[in-house]
Short mmCIF file of N, CA and C in Angstrom, two decimals:
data_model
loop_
_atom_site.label_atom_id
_atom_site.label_comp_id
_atom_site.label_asym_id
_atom_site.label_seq_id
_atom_site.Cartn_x
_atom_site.Cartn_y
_atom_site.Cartn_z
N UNK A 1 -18.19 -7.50 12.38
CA UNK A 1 -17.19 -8.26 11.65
C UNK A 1 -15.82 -8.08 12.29
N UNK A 2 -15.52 -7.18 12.65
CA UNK A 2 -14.12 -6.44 13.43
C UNK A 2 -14.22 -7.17 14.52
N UNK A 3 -14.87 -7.58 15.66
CA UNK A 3 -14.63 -7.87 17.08
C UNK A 3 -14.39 -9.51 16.51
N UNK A 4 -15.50 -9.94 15.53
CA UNK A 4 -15.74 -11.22 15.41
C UNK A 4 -13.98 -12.22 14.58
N UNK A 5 -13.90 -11.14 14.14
CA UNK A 5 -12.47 -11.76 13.08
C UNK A 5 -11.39 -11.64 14.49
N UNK A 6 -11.55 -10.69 14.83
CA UNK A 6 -10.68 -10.66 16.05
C UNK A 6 -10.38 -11.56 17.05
N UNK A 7 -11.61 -12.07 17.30
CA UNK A 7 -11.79 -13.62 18.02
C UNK A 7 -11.45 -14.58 17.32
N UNK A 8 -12.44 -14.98 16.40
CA UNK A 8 -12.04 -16.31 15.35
C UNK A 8 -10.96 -16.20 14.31
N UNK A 9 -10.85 -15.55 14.10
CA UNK A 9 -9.38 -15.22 12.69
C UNK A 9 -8.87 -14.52 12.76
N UNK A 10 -8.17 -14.26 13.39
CA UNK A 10 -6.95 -13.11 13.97
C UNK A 10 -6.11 -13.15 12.78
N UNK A 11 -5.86 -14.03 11.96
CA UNK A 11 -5.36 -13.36 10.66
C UNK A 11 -5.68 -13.20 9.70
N UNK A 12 -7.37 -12.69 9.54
CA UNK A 12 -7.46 -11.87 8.62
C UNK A 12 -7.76 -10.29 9.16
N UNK A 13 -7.88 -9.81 8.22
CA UNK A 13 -7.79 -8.06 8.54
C UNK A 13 -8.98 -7.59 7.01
N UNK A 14 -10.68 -7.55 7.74
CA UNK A 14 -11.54 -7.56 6.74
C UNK A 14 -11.96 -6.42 6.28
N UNK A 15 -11.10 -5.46 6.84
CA UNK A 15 -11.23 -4.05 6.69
C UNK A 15 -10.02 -3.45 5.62
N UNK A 16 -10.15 -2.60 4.57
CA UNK A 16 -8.82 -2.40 3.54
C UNK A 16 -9.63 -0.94 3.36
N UNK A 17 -8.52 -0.06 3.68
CA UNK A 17 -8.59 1.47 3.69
C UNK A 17 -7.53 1.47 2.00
N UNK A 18 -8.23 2.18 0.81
CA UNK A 18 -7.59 2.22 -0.09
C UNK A 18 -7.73 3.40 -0.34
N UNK A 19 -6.43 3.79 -1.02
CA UNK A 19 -6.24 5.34 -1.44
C UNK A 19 -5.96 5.48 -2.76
N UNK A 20 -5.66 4.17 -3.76
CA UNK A 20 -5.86 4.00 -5.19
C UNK A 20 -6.62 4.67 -6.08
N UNK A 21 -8.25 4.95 -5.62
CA UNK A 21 -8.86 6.30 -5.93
C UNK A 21 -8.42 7.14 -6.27
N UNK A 22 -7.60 7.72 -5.24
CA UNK A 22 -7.07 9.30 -5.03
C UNK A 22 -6.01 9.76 -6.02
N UNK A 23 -5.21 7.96 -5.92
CA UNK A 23 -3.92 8.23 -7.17
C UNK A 23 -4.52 8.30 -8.21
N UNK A 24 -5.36 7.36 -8.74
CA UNK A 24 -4.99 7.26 -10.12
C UNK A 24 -6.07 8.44 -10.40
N UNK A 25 -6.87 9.54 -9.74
CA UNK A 25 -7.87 10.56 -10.05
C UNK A 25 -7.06 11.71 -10.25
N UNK A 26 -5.15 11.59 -10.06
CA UNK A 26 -4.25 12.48 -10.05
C UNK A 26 -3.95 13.36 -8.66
N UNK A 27 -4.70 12.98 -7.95
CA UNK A 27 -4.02 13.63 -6.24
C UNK A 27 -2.68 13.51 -6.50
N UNK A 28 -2.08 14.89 -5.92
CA UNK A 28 -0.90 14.81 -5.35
C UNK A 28 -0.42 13.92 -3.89
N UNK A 29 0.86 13.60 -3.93
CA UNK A 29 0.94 12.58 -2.41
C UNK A 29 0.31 12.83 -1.15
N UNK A 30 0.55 14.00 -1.28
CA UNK A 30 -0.35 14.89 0.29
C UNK A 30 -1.58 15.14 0.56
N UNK A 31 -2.45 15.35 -1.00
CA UNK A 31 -3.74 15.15 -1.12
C UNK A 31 -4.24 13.70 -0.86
N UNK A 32 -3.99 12.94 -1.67
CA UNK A 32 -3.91 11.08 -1.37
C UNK A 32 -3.38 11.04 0.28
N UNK A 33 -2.81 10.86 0.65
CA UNK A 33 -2.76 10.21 2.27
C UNK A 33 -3.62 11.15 3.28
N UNK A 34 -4.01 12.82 2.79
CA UNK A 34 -4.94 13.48 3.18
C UNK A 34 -5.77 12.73 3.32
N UNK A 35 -6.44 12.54 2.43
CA UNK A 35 -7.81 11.68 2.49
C UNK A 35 -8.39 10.27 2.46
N UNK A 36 -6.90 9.91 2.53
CA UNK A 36 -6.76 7.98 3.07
C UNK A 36 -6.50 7.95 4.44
N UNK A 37 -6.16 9.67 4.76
CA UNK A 37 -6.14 9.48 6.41
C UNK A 37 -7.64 9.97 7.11
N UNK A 38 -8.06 10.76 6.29
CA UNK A 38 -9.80 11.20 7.16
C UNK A 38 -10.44 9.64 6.63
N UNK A 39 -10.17 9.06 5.90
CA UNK A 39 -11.40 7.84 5.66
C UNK A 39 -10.87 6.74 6.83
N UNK A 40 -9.70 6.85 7.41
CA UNK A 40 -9.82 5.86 8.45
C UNK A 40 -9.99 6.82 9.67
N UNK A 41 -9.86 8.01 10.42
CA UNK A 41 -10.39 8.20 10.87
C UNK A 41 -12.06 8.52 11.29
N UNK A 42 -12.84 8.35 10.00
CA UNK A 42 -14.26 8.60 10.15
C UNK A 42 -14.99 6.81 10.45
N UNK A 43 -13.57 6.37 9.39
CA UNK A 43 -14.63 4.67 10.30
C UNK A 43 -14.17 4.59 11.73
N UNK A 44 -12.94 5.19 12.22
CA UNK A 44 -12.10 5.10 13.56
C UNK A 44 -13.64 5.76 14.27
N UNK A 45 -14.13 6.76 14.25
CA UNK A 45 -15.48 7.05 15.02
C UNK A 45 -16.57 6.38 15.25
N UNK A 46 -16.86 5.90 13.77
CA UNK A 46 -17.71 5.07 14.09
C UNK A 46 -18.25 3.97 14.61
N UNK A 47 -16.63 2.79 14.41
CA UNK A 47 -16.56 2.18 15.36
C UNK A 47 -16.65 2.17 16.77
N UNK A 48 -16.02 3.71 17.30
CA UNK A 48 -15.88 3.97 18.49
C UNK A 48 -17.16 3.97 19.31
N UNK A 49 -17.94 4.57 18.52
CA UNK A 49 -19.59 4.78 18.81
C UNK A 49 -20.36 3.38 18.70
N UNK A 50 -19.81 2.29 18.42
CA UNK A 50 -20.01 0.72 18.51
C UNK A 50 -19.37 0.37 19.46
N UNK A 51 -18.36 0.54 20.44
CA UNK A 51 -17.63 0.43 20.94
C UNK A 51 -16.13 -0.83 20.82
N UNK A 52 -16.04 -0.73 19.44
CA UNK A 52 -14.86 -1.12 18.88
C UNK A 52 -13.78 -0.22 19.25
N UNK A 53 -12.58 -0.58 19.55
CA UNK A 53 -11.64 0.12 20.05
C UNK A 53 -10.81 0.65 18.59
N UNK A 54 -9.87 1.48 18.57
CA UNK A 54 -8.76 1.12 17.40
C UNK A 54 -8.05 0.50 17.41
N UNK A 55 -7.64 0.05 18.48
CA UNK A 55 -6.74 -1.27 18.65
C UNK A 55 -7.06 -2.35 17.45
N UNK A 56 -8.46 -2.70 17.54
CA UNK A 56 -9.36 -3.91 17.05
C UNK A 56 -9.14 -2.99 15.66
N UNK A 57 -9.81 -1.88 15.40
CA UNK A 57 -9.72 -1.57 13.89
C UNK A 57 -8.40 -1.76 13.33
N UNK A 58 -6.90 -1.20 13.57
CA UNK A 58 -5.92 -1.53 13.58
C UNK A 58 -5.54 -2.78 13.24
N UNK A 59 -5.75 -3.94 13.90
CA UNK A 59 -5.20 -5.26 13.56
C UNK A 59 -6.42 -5.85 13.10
N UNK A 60 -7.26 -5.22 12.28
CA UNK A 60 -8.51 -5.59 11.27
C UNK A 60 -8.28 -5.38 9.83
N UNK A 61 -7.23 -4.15 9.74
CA UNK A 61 -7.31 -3.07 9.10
C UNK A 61 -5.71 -3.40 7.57
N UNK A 62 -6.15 -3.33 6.49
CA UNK A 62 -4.91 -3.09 5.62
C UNK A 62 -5.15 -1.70 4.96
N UNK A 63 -4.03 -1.09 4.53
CA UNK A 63 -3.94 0.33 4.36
C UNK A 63 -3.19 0.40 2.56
N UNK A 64 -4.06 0.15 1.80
CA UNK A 64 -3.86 -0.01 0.22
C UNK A 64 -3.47 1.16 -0.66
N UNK A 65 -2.29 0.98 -1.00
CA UNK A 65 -1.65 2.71 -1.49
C UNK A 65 -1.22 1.97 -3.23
N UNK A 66 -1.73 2.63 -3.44
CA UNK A 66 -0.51 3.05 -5.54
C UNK A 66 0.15 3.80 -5.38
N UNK A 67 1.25 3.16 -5.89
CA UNK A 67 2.56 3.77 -5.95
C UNK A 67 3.09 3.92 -7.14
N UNK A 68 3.51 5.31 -7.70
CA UNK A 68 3.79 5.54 -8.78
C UNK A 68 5.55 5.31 -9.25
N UNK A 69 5.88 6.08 -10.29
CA UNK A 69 7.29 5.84 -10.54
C UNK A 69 8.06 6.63 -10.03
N UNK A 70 7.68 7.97 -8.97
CA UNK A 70 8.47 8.83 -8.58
C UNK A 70 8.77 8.69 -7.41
N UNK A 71 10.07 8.21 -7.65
CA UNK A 71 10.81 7.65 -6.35
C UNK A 71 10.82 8.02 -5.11
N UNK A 72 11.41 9.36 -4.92
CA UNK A 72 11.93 9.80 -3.52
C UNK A 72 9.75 10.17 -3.15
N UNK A 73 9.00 11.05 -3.98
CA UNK A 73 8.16 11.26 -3.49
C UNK A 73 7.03 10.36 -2.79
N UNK A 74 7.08 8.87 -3.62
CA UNK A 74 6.45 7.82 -2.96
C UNK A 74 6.91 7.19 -2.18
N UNK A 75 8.86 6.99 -1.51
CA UNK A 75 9.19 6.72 -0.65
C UNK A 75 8.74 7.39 0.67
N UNK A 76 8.27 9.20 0.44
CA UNK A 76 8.13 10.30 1.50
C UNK A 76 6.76 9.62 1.92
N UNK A 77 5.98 9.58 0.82
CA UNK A 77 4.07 9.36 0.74
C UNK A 77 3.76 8.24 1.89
N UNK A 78 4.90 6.74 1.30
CA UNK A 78 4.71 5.87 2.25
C UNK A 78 5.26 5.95 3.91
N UNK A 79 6.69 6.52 4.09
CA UNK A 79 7.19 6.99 5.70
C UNK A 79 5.99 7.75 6.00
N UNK A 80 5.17 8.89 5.01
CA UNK A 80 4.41 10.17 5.90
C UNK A 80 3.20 9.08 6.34
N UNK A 81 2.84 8.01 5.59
CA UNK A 81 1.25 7.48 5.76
C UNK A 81 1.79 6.47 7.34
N UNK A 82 2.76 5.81 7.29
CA UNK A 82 3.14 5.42 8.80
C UNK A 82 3.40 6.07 9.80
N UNK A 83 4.17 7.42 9.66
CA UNK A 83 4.47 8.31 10.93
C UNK A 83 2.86 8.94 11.12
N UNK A 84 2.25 9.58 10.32
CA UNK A 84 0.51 9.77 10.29
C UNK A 84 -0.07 8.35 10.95
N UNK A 85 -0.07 7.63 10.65
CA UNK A 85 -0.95 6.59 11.16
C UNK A 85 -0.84 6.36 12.94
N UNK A 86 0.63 6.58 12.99
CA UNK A 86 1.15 6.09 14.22
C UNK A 86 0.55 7.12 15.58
N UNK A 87 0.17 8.46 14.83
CA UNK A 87 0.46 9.91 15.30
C UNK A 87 -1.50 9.60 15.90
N UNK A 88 -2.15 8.96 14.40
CA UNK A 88 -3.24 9.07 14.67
C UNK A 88 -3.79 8.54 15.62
N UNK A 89 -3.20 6.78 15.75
CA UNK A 89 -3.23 5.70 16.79
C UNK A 89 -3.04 5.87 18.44
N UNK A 90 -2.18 6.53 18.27
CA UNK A 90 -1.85 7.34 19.66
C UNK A 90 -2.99 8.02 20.16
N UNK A 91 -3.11 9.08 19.27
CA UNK A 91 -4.42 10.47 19.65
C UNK A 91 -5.87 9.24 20.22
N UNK A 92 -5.50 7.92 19.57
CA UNK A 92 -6.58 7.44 19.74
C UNK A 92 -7.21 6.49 21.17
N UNK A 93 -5.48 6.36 21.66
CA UNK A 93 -5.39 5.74 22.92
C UNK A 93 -4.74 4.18 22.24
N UNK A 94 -4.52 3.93 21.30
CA UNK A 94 -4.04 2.86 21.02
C UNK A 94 -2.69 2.86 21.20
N UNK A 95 -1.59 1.97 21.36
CA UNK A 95 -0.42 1.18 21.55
C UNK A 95 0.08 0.15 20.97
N UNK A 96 1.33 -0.06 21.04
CA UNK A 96 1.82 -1.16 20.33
C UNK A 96 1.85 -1.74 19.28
N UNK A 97 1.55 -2.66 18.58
CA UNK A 97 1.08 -2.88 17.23
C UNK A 97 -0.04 -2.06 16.44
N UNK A 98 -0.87 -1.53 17.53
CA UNK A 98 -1.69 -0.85 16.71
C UNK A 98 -1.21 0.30 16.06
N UNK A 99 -0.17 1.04 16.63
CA UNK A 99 0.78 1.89 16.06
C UNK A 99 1.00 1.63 14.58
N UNK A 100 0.92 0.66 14.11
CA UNK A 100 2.16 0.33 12.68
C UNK A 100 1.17 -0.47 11.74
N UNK A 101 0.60 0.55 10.80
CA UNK A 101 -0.12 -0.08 9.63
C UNK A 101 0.53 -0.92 9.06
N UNK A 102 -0.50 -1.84 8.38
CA UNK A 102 -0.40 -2.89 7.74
C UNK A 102 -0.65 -2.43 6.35
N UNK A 103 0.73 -2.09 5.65
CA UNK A 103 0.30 -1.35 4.25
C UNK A 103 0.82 -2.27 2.64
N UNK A 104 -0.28 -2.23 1.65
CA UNK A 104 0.07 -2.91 0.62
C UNK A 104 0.29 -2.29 0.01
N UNK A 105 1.45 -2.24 -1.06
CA UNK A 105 1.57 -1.44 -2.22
C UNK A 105 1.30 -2.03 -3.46
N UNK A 106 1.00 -1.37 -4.47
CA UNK A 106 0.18 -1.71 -5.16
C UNK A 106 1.00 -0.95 -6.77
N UNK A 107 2.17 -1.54 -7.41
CA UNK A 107 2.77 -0.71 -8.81
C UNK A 107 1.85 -0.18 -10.01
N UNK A 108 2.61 0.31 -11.38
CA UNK A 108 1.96 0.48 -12.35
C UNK A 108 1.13 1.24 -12.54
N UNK A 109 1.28 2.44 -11.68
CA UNK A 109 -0.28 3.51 -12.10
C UNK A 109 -0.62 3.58 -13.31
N UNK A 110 -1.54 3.08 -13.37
CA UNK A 110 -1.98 2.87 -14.86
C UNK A 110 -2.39 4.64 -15.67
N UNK A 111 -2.75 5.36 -15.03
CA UNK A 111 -3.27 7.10 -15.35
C UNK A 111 -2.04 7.40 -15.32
N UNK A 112 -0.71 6.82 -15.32
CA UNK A 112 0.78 7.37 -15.74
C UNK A 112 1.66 6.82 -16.11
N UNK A 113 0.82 5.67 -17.11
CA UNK A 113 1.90 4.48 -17.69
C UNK A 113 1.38 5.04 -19.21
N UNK A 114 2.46 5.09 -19.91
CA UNK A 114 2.65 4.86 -21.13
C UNK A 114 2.01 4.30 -22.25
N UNK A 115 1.27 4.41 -23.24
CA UNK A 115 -0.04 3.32 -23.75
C UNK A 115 0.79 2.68 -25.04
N UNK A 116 1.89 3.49 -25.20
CA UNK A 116 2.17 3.60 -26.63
C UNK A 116 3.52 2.88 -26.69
N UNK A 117 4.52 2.83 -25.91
CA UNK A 117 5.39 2.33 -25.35
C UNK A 117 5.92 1.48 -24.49
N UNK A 118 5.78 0.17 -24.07
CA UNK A 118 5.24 -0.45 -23.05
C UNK A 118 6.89 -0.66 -22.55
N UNK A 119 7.57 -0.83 -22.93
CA UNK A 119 8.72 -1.56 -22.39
C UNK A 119 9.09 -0.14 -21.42
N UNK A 120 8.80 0.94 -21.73
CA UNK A 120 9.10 1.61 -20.91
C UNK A 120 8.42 1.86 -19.38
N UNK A 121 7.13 0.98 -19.79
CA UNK A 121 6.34 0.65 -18.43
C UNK A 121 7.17 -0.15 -17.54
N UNK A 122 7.71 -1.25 -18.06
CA UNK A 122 8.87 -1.99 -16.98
C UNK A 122 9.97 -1.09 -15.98
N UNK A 123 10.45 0.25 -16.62
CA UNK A 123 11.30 0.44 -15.97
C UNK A 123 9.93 1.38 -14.86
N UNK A 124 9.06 1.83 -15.08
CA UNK A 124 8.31 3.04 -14.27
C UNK A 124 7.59 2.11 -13.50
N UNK A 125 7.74 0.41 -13.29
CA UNK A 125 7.30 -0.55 -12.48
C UNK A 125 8.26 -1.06 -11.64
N UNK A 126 9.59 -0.87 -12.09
CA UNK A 126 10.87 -1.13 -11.50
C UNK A 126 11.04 -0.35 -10.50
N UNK A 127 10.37 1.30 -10.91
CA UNK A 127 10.95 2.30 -9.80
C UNK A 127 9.77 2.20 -9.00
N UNK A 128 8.84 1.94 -9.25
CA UNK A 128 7.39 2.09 -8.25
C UNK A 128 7.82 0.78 -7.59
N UNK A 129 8.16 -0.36 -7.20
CA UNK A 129 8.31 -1.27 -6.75
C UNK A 129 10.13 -1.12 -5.95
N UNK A 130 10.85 -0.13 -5.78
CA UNK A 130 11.48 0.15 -5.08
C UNK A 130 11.39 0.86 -4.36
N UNK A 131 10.36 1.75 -4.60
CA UNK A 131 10.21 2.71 -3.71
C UNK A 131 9.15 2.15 -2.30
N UNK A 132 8.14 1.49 -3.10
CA UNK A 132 7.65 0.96 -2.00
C UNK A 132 8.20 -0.27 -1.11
N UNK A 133 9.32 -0.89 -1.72
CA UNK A 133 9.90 -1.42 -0.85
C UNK A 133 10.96 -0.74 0.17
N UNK A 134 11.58 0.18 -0.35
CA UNK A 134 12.03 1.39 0.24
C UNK A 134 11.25 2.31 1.43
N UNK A 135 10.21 2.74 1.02
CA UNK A 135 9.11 3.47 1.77
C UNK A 135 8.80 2.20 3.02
N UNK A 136 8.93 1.14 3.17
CA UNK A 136 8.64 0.12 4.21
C UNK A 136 7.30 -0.59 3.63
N UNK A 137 6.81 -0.89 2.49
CA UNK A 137 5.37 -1.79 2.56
C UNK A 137 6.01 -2.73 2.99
N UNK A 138 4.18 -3.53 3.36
CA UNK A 138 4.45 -4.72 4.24
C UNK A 138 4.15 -5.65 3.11
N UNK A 139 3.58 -6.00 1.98
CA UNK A 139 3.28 -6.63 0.50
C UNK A 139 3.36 -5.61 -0.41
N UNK A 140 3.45 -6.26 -1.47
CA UNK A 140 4.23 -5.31 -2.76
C UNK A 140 3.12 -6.60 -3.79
N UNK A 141 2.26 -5.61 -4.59
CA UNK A 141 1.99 -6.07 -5.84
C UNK A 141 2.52 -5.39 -6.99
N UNK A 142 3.28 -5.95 -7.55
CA UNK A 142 3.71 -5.59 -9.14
C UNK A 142 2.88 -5.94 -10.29
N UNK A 143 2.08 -4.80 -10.97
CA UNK A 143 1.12 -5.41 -12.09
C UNK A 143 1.63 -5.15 -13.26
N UNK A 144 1.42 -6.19 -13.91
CA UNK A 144 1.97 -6.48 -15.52
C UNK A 144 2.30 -5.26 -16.11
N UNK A 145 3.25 -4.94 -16.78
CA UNK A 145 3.66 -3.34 -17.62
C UNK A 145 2.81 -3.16 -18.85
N UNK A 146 2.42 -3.74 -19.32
CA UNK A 146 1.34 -3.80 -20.06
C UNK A 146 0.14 -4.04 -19.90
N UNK A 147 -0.86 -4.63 -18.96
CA UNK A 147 -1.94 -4.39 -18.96
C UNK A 147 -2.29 -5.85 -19.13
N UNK A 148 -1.68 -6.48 -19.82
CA UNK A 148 -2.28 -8.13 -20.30
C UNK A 148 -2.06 -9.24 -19.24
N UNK A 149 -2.47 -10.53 -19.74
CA UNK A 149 -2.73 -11.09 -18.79
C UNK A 149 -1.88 -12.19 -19.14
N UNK A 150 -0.93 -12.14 -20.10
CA UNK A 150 -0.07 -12.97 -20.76
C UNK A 150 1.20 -13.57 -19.68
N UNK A 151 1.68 -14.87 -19.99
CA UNK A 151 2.29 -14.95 -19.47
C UNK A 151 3.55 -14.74 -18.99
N UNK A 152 4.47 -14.09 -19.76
CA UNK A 152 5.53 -13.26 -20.01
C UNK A 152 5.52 -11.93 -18.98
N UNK A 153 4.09 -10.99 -19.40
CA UNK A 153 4.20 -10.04 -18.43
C UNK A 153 4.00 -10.24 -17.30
N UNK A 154 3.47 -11.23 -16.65
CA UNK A 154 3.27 -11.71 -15.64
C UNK A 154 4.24 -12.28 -14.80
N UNK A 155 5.47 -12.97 -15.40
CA UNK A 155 6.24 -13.31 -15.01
C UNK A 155 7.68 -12.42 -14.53
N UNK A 156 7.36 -11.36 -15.62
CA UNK A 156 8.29 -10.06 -15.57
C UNK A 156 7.85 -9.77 -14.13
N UNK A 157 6.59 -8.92 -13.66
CA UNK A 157 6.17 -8.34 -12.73
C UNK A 157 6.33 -9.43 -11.48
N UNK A 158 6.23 -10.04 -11.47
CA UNK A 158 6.23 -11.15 -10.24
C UNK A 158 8.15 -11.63 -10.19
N UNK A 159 8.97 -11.07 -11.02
CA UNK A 159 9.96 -11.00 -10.98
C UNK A 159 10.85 -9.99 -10.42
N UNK A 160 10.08 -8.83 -10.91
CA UNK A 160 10.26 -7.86 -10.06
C UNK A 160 10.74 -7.85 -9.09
N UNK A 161 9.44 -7.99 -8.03
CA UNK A 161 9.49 -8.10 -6.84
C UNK A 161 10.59 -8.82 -6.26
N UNK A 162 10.47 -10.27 -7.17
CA UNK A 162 11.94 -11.14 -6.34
C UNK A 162 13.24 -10.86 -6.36
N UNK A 163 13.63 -9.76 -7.55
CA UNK A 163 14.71 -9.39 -7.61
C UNK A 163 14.80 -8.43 -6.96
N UNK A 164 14.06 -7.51 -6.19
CA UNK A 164 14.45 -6.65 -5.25
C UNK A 164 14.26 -7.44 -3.74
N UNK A 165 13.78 -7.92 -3.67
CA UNK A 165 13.59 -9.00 -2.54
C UNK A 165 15.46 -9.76 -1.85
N UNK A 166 15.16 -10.49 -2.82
CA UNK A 166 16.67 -11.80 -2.87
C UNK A 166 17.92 -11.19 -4.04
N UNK A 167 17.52 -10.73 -4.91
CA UNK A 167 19.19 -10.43 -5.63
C UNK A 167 19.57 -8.95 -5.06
N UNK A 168 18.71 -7.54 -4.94
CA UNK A 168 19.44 -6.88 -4.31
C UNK A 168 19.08 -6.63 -2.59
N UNK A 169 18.58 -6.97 -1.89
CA UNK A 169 18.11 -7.03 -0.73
C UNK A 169 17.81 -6.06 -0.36
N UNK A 170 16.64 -5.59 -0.77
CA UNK A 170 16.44 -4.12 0.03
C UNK A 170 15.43 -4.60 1.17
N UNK A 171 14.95 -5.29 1.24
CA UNK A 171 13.89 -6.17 2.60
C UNK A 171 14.90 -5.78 3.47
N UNK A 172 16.27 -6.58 3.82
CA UNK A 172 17.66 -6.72 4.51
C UNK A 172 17.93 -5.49 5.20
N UNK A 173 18.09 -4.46 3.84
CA UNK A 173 19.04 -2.90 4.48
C UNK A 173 18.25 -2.60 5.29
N UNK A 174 18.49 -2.02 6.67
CA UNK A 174 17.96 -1.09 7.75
C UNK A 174 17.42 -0.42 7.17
N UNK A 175 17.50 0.91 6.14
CA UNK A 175 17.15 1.83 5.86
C UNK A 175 17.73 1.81 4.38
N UNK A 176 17.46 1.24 2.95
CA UNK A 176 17.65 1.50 1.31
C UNK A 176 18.19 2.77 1.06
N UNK A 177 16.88 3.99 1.85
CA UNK A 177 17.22 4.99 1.41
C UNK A 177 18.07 5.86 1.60
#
């Protein structure tokens, strides 16, 4: 599937390394990218032993993180999972783009949102959605602060995003943090 997308659809990437598991099972940040980093290095082997390069896994590859409400530590989680990735790519003989994951973030940890209180989920979606725009993701999903599928919360969360996007520009700043 990797060589083949590579040829015919160079923009998709059918491979998604997720570490969502790890968060919402309560890993700490270091435990979580710990082991979102051995699960792409063990497919990184196996491919190798196919003779898929990492190059090819790399621009196959999206790197799916939850991001919680604690700011500076999920800004660190996301810089450590790129400078790690980059560190790994190298060791691997890869270059260039293959260097620089393709990472989604993903708001709202639900195992640390609020059940009882919801409006206070907005603001702990506000900060998880700066940080990962902060931390450098390359897509940002914001999920509803409540859980529903209504249209209100939906519109909140997908608002989110645009207001850190276009009203305060953190896409723009060199560096937010």
């Amino acid at each position: 599937i990797v060589r083949w997308t590579r040829q015919h659809a160079p923009g998709i990437r059918p491979l998604v390394f997720d570490g969502q598991s790890h968060h919402m099972a309560g890993a700490s940040p270091a435990l979580e990218l710990g082991l979102l980093l051995a699960s792409i290095v063990e497919v990184a082997r196996g491919l190798d032993r196919r003779g898929v390069a990492f190059t090819d896994l790399a621009a196959a590859a999206t790197v799916r993180v939850q991001i919680g409400h604690e700011l500076i530590a999920e800004i660190a989680k996301l810089r450590a999972l790129r400078l790690c990735f980059a560190k790994l790519a190298a060791a691997c003989g890869a270059s260039g783009e293959a260097l620089v994951p393709r990472v989604l973030a993903l708001t709202s940890s639900r195992f640390r949102s609020d059940l009882y209180d919801h409006r206070t989920n907005l603001v702990r979606s506000s900060l998880a959605a700066c940080a990962a725009v902060i931390g450098g993701c390359d897509s940002l999903i914001v999920l509803p602060f409540d859980g529903s599928e209504g249209d209100a919360a939906r519109d909140l969360a997908r608002d989110q995003g645009n207001l850190l996007r276009a009203e305060a520009q953190l896409a723009r700043v060199a560096d937010p943090a």
